PDB file of C-alpha atoms in Angstrom:
ATOM      1  CA  ALA A   1      93.255 128.206 207.937  1.00 90.00           C
ATOM      2  CA  ALA A   2      95.547 131.233 208.179  1.00 93.00           C
ATOM      3  CA  MET A   3      96.139 130.642 211.873  1.00 93.00           C
ATOM      4  CA  PHE A   4      96.952 126.978 211.237  1.00 92.00           C
ATOM      5  CA  GLY A   5      99.309 127.967 208.416  1.00 93.00           C
ATOM      6  CA  CYS A   6     101.092 130.470 210.670  1.00 94.00           C
ATOM      7  CA  ALA A   7     101.382 127.898 213.472  1.00 93.00           C
ATOM      8  CA  ALA A   8     102.810 125.322 211.059  1.00 89.00           C
ATOM      9  CA  GLY A   9     105.264 127.898 209.700  1.00 89.00           C
ATOM     10  CA  VAL A  10     106.466 128.875 213.165  1.00 89.00           C
ATOM     11  CA  ALA A  11     106.777 125.191 214.125  1.00 84.00           C
ATOM     12  CA  CYS A  12     108.882 124.510 210.999  1.00 78.00           C
ATOM     13  CA  ILE A  13     111.173 127.433 211.803  1.00 83.00           C
ATOM     14  CA  LEU A  14     111.555 126.338 215.425  1.00 81.00           C
ATOM     15  CA  ASP A  15     112.132 122.702 214.445  1.00 76.00           C
ATOM     16  CA  ALA A  16     114.403 123.472 211.491  1.00 76.00           C
ATOM     17  CA  GLY A  17     117.485 122.396 213.424  1.00 78.00           C
ATOM     18  CA  TYR A  18     115.987 118.936 213.871  1.00 77.00           C
ATOM     19  CA  LEU A  19     113.450 118.578 211.065  1.00 73.00           C
ATOM     20  CA  TRP A  20     115.553 119.380 208.001  1.00 75.00           C
ATOM     21  CA  PRO A  21     118.537 117.159 208.908  1.00 81.00           C
ATOM     22  CA  MET A  22     116.105 114.351 209.711  1.00 76.00           C
ATOM     23  CA  LEU A  23     114.395 114.679 206.313  1.00 74.00           C
ATOM     24  CA  GLN A  24     117.777 114.751 204.555  1.00 78.00           C
ATOM     25  CA  ALA A  25     118.967 111.670 206.448  1.00 76.00           C
ATOM     26  CA  GLN A  26     115.765 109.810 205.619  1.00 71.00           C
ATOM     27  CA  ALA A  27     116.164 110.730 201.960  1.00 72.00           C
ATOM     28  CA  GLN A  28     119.763 109.429 201.923  1.00 76.00           C
ATOM     29  CA  PHE A  29     119.168 106.379 204.130  1.00 72.00           C
ATOM     30  CA  PRO A  30     115.515 105.387 203.831  1.00 68.00           C
ATOM     31  CA  ARG A  31     114.399 102.779 206.307  1.00 67.00           C
ATOM     32  CA  HIS A  32     111.699 100.744 204.631  1.00 68.00           C
ATOM     33  CA  THR A  33     109.902  98.357 206.921  1.00 70.00           C
ATOM     34  CA  GLU A  34     107.886  95.427 205.664  1.00 73.00           C
ATOM     35  CA  ASP A  35     104.227  95.939 204.920  1.00 72.00           C
ATOM     36  CA  ALA A  36     102.354  94.834 208.025  1.00 74.00           C
ATOM     37  CA  PHE A  37      98.681  94.352 208.722  1.00 75.00           C
ATOM     38  CA  SER A  38      96.928  94.323 212.108  1.00 76.00           C
ATOM     39  CA  SER A  39      93.398  93.016 212.205  1.00 76.00           C
ATOM     40  CA  ALA A  40      90.674  95.092 213.790  1.00 76.00           C
ATOM     41  CA  LEU A  41      90.022  91.977 215.895  1.00 78.00           C
ATOM     42  CA  SER A  42      93.356  92.683 217.596  1.00 78.00           C
ATOM     43  CA  LEU A  43      92.033  96.134 218.484  1.00 79.00           C
ATOM     44  CA  ILE A  44      88.939  94.619 220.088  1.00 81.00           C
ATOM     45  CA  TRP A  45      91.029  91.957 221.878  1.00 79.00           C
ATOM     46  CA  PHE A  46      93.474  94.453 223.389  1.00 78.00           C
ATOM     47  CA  ALA A  47      90.698  96.927 224.245  1.00 79.00           C
ATOM     48  CA  LEU A  48      88.776  94.364 226.279  1.00 79.00           C
ATOM     49  CA  LEU A  49      91.417  92.167 227.875  1.00 75.00           C
ATOM     50  CA  PRO A  50      94.388  93.243 229.971  1.00 64.00           C
ATOM     51  CA  ALA A  51      96.736  91.091 227.910  1.00 65.00           C
ATOM     52  CA  ARG A  52     100.227  91.509 226.574  1.00 64.00           C
ATOM     53  CA  GLY A  53     102.070  89.586 223.925  1.00 63.00           C
ATOM     54  CA  LYS A  54     100.850  88.283 220.612  1.00 63.00           C
ATOM     55  CA  VAL A  55      97.738  86.220 220.990  1.00 66.00           C
ATOM     56  CA  LEU A  56      96.179  87.274 217.691  1.00 67.00           C
ATOM     57  CA  PRO A  57      98.262  87.992 214.580  1.00 64.00           C
ATOM     58  CA  ALA A  58      99.430  91.591 214.862  1.00 64.00           C
ATOM     59  CA  ASN A  59     102.547  93.595 214.109  1.00 64.00           C
ATOM     60  CA  GLY A  60     103.250  94.505 217.713  1.00 64.00           C
ATOM     61  CA  ASN A  61     102.815  93.394 221.292  1.00 64.00           C
ATOM     62  CA  GLY A  62      99.949  94.134 223.627  1.00 62.00           C
ATOM     63  CA  HIS A  63     101.488  97.201 225.218  1.00 62.00           C
ATOM     64  CA  GLU A  64     101.968  98.761 221.768  1.00 67.00           C
ATOM     65  CA  LEU A  65      98.462  97.982 220.536  1.00 67.00           C
ATOM     66  CA  SER A  66      96.453  98.493 223.690  1.00 70.00           C
ATOM     67  CA  VAL A  67      93.711 101.011 224.108  1.00 81.00           C
ATOM     68  CA  PHE A  68      92.512  99.028 227.110  1.00 81.00           C
ATOM     69  CA  ILE A  69      89.132 100.066 228.468  1.00 85.00           C
ATOM     70  CA  GLY A  70      88.235  96.732 230.000  1.00 85.00           C
ATOM     71  CA  PRO A  71      85.155  94.576 229.728  1.00 89.00           C
ATOM     72  CA  VAL A  72      83.161  96.529 232.338  1.00 90.00           C
ATOM     73  CA  ILE A  73      83.468  99.905 230.604  1.00 91.00           C
ATOM     74  CA  ALA A  74      82.938  98.240 227.202  1.00 91.00           C
ATOM     75  CA  TYR A  75      79.773  96.571 228.520  1.00 93.00           C
ATOM     76  CA  LEU A  76      78.482  99.874 229.895  1.00 93.00           C
ATOM     77  CA  MET A  77      79.246 101.649 226.616  1.00 93.00           C
ATOM     78  CA  TRP A  78      77.336  98.937 224.751  1.00 94.00           C
ATOM     79  CA  THR A  79      74.430  99.031 227.229  1.00 94.00           C
ATOM     80  CA  TYR A  80      74.053 102.816 227.007  1.00 94.00           C
ATOM     81  CA  ARG A  81      74.952 103.152 223.300  1.00 93.00           C
ATOM     82  CA  HIS A  82      71.550 104.569 222.345  1.00 94.00           C
ATOM     83  CA  TRP A  83      71.666 107.094 225.173  1.00 94.00           C
ATOM     84  CA  LEU A  84      75.253 108.044 224.254  1.00 92.00           C
ATOM     85  CA  GLY A  85      74.299 108.528 220.616  1.00 90.00           C
ATOM     86  CA  ALA A  86      71.292 110.648 221.500  1.00 92.00           C
ATOM     87  CA  SER A  87      73.016 112.782 224.127  1.00 90.00           C
ATOM     88  CA  LEU A  88      76.187 113.671 222.195  1.00 89.00           C
ATOM     89  CA  PRO A  89      75.877 116.954 220.309  1.00 89.00           C
ATOM     90  CA  ARG A  90      76.516 116.736 216.568  1.00 88.00           C
ATOM     91  CA  SER A  91      79.437 119.157 216.894  1.00 90.00           C
ATOM     92  CA  LEU A  92      81.169 116.554 219.107  1.00 88.00           C
ATOM     93  CA  LYS A  93      79.852 113.383 217.480  1.00 89.00           C
ATOM     94  CA  VAL A  94      81.238 114.013 213.972  1.00 90.00           C
ATOM     95  CA  PRO A  95      84.844 114.753 215.054  1.00 90.00           C
ATOM     96  CA  LEU A  96      84.845 111.734 217.369  1.00 90.00           C
ATOM     97  CA  ILE A  97      83.623 109.467 214.565  1.00 91.00           C
ATOM     98  CA  VAL A  98      86.261 110.860 212.190  1.00 92.00           C
ATOM     99  CA  VAL A  99      89.034 110.298 214.755  1.00 90.00           C
ATOM    100  CA  CYS A 100      87.808 106.749 215.383  1.00 90.00           C
ATOM    101  CA  VAL A 101      87.577 105.788 211.703  1.00 92.00           C
ATOM    102  CA  VAL A 102      90.918 107.352 210.735  1.00 90.00           C
ATOM    103  CA  SER A 103      92.802 105.839 213.671  1.00 88.00           C
ATOM    104  CA  ILE A 104      91.279 102.374 213.145  1.00 87.00           C
ATOM    105  CA  VAL A 105      92.019 102.361 209.403  1.00 86.00           C
ATOM    106  CA  LEU A 106      95.576 103.698 209.793  1.00 85.00           C
ATOM    107  CA  GLY A 107      96.179 101.362 212.740  1.00 83.00           C
ATOM    108  CA  MET A 108      95.347  98.365 210.586  1.00 82.00           C
ATOM    109  CA  GLY A 109      98.372  99.302 208.495  1.00 80.00           C
ATOM    110  CA  SER A 110      99.066  98.052 205.020  1.00 79.00           C
ATOM    111  CA  LEU A 111      96.229  96.271 203.309  1.00 79.00           C
ATOM    112  CA  LYS A 112      98.568  94.743 200.707  1.00 78.00           C
ATOM    113  CA  PRO A 113      98.663  91.378 202.543  1.00 77.00           C
ATOM    114  CA  LEU A 114      94.876  91.250 201.969  1.00 80.00           C
ATOM    115  CA  GLN A 115      95.401  91.878 198.227  1.00 80.00           C
ATOM    116  CA  VAL A 116      93.789  95.345 198.472  1.00 81.00           C
ATOM    117  CA  PRO A 117      95.133  97.766 195.846  1.00 84.00           C
ATOM    118  CA  THR A 118      97.229 100.685 197.068  1.00 80.00           C
ATOM    119  CA  TRP A 119      94.678 103.284 195.977  1.00 83.00           C
ATOM    120  CA  LEU A 120      92.111 101.731 198.355  1.00 84.00           C
ATOM    121  CA  SER A 121      94.462 101.528 201.336  1.00 82.00           C
ATOM    122  CA  PRO A 122      94.957 104.859 203.148  1.00 85.00           C
ATOM    123  CA  PHE A 123      98.099 103.669 204.934  1.00 83.00           C
ATOM    124  CA  ASP A 124      99.642 102.447 201.683  1.00 81.00           C
ATOM    125  CA  MET A 125      98.897 105.789 200.023  1.00 82.00           C
ATOM    126  CA  LEU A 126     100.760 107.543 202.858  1.00 83.00           C
ATOM    127  CA  ARG A 127     103.610 105.005 202.829  1.00 80.00           C
ATOM    128  CA  PRO A 128     106.009 107.143 200.706  1.00 77.00           C
ATOM    129  CA  LEU A 129     106.039 109.857 203.396  1.00 77.00           C
ATOM    130  CA  PRO A 130     109.003 109.685 205.819  1.00 69.00           C
ATOM    131  CA  GLY A 131     107.078 108.866 208.986  1.00 70.00           C
ATOM    132  CA  PHE A 132     104.925 106.220 207.338  1.00 75.00           C
ATOM    133  CA  ARG A 133     107.809 104.659 205.437  1.00 69.00           C
ATOM    134  CA  SER A 134     109.477 103.429 208.607  1.00 69.00           C
ATOM    135  CA  MET A 135     106.396 102.783 210.753  1.00 73.00           C
ATOM    136  CA  GLY A 136     106.819  99.298 212.166  1.00 71.00           C
ATOM    137  CA  VAL A 137     103.881  98.918 214.543  1.00 71.00           C
ATOM    138  CA  THR A 138     100.947 100.573 212.833  1.00 78.00           C
ATOM    139  CA  GLY A 139      98.639  99.642 215.707  1.00 77.00           C
ATOM    140  CA  ARG A 140     100.088 102.618 217.563  1.00 80.00           C
ATOM    141  CA  PHE A 141      97.613 104.746 215.611  1.00 83.00           C
ATOM    142  CA  TRP A 142      94.950 103.094 217.750  1.00 83.00           C
ATOM    143  CA  GLY A 143      96.239 105.220 220.612  1.00 84.00           C
ATOM    144  CA  PHE A 144      94.239 108.095 219.181  1.00 87.00           C
ATOM    145  CA  LEU A 145      91.107 106.150 220.142  1.00 88.00           C
ATOM    146  CA  ALA A 146      91.895 106.921 223.763  1.00 85.00           C
ATOM    147  CA  LEU A 147      90.061 110.262 223.620  1.00 87.00           C
ATOM    148  CA  PRO A 148      86.758 109.030 222.150  1.00 91.00           C
ATOM    149  CA  LEU A 149      86.812 105.873 224.259  1.00 90.00           C
ATOM    150  CA  SER A 150      87.540 107.755 227.478  1.00 89.00           C
ATOM    151  CA  LEU A 151      84.815 110.321 226.791  1.00 91.00           C
ATOM    152  CA  LEU A 152      82.216 107.683 225.955  1.00 92.00           C
ATOM    153  CA  GLY A 153      83.364 105.435 228.796  1.00 92.00           C
ATOM    154  CA  ALA A 154      83.137 108.268 231.317  1.00 92.00           C
ATOM    155  CA  ALA A 155      79.629 109.191 230.107  1.00 93.00           C
ATOM    156  CA  ALA A 156      78.462 105.561 230.272  1.00 93.00           C
ATOM    157  CA  LEU A 157      80.002 105.162 233.726  1.00 92.00           C
ATOM    158  CA  TRP A 158      78.278 108.347 234.927  1.00 93.00           C
ATOM    159  CA  ARG A 159      74.946 107.074 233.616  1.00 93.00           C
ATOM    160  CA  PHE A 160      75.440 103.718 235.348  1.00 93.00           C
ATOM    161  CA  VAL A 161      76.369 105.357 238.664  1.00 92.00           C
ATOM    162  CA  SER A 162      73.374 107.705 238.486  1.00 91.00           C
ATOM    163  CA  GLU A 163      71.015 104.768 237.877  1.00 90.00           C
ATOM    164  CA  TYR A 164      72.361 102.436 240.579  1.00 88.00           C
ATOM    165  CA  GLN A 165      73.297 104.763 243.435  1.00 86.00           C
ATOM    166  CA  ASP A 166      73.937 103.077 246.788  1.00 81.00           C
ATOM    167  CA  THR A 167      73.424  99.504 245.578  1.00 86.00           C
ATOM    168  CA  ASN A 168      75.585  96.406 245.835  1.00 89.00           C
ATOM    169  CA  LYS A 169      75.521  96.086 242.048  1.00 87.00           C
ATOM    170  CA  LEU A 170      77.237  99.481 241.774  1.00 89.00           C
ATOM    171  CA  ARG A 171      79.933  98.556 244.296  1.00 90.00           C
ATOM    172  CA  VAL A 172      80.665  95.206 242.653  1.00 91.00           C
ATOM    173  CA  TRP A 173      80.845  96.570 239.085  1.00 91.00           C
ATOM    174  CA  LEU A 174      82.977  99.565 240.061  1.00 89.00           C
ATOM    175  CA  GLY A 175      85.252  97.336 242.140  1.00 91.00           C
ATOM    176  CA  VAL A 176      85.779  94.972 239.205  1.00 90.00           C
ATOM    177  CA  ALA A 177      86.381  97.874 236.820  1.00 88.00           C
ATOM    178  CA  LEU A 178      88.900  99.474 239.179  1.00 88.00           C
ATOM    179  CA  THR A 179      90.690  96.168 239.784  1.00 89.00           C
ATOM    180  CA  LEU A 180      91.003  95.497 236.048  1.00 85.00           C
ATOM    181  CA  GLN A 181      92.228  99.028 235.303  1.00 83.00           C
ATOM    182  CA  LEU A 182      94.778  99.108 238.095  1.00 85.00           C
ATOM    183  CA  GLY A 183      95.867  95.541 237.382  1.00 81.00           C
ATOM    184  CA  PHE A 184      96.504  96.362 233.742  1.00 78.00           C
ATOM    185  CA  GLN A 185      98.465  99.513 234.635  1.00 77.00           C
ATOM    186  CA  VAL A 186     100.574  97.742 237.263  1.00 79.00           C
ATOM    187  CA  GLU A 187     101.311  94.841 234.909  1.00 72.00           C
ATOM    188  CA  THR A 188     102.294  97.185 232.068  1.00 69.00           C
TER     189      THR A 188
END
């Protein structure tokens, strides 16, 4: 705690030339954006399909909401979910679950459109803070899912490769996964 406090203090001193004027400007000219909600279904949609644009109701476009892993990696993660759960150490599992839950809930944004009271909506409770006050596309919080998804995806992919070494099934699945990943990156 002391080390974190010292690091935060040093960061505030180093950023004082930018941070304090920014906070003063936001106090004088607050930029309030409308309350926006993004469904968790949008998260699933943009994680599985290499799509852009608004297909499902969301407060952003596909490139802003995407934590694309593709259907192949998602299928492998689902197939090996019991193995992943059993093989992850508790010291890694708990932080990954916390990151996932917090980023999903904050990425959904304001729950006011669903008639949820402010005290039950984490994003709405944080709304008075400067960064949250002007947050337009709350789905950007889903970007923090990249770490847990990449770790679990890599583990599931390793397990799949170790089970199906030197088979046509391995070549086909890895070829499809690579094509989807590269296609999404090139299109973006």
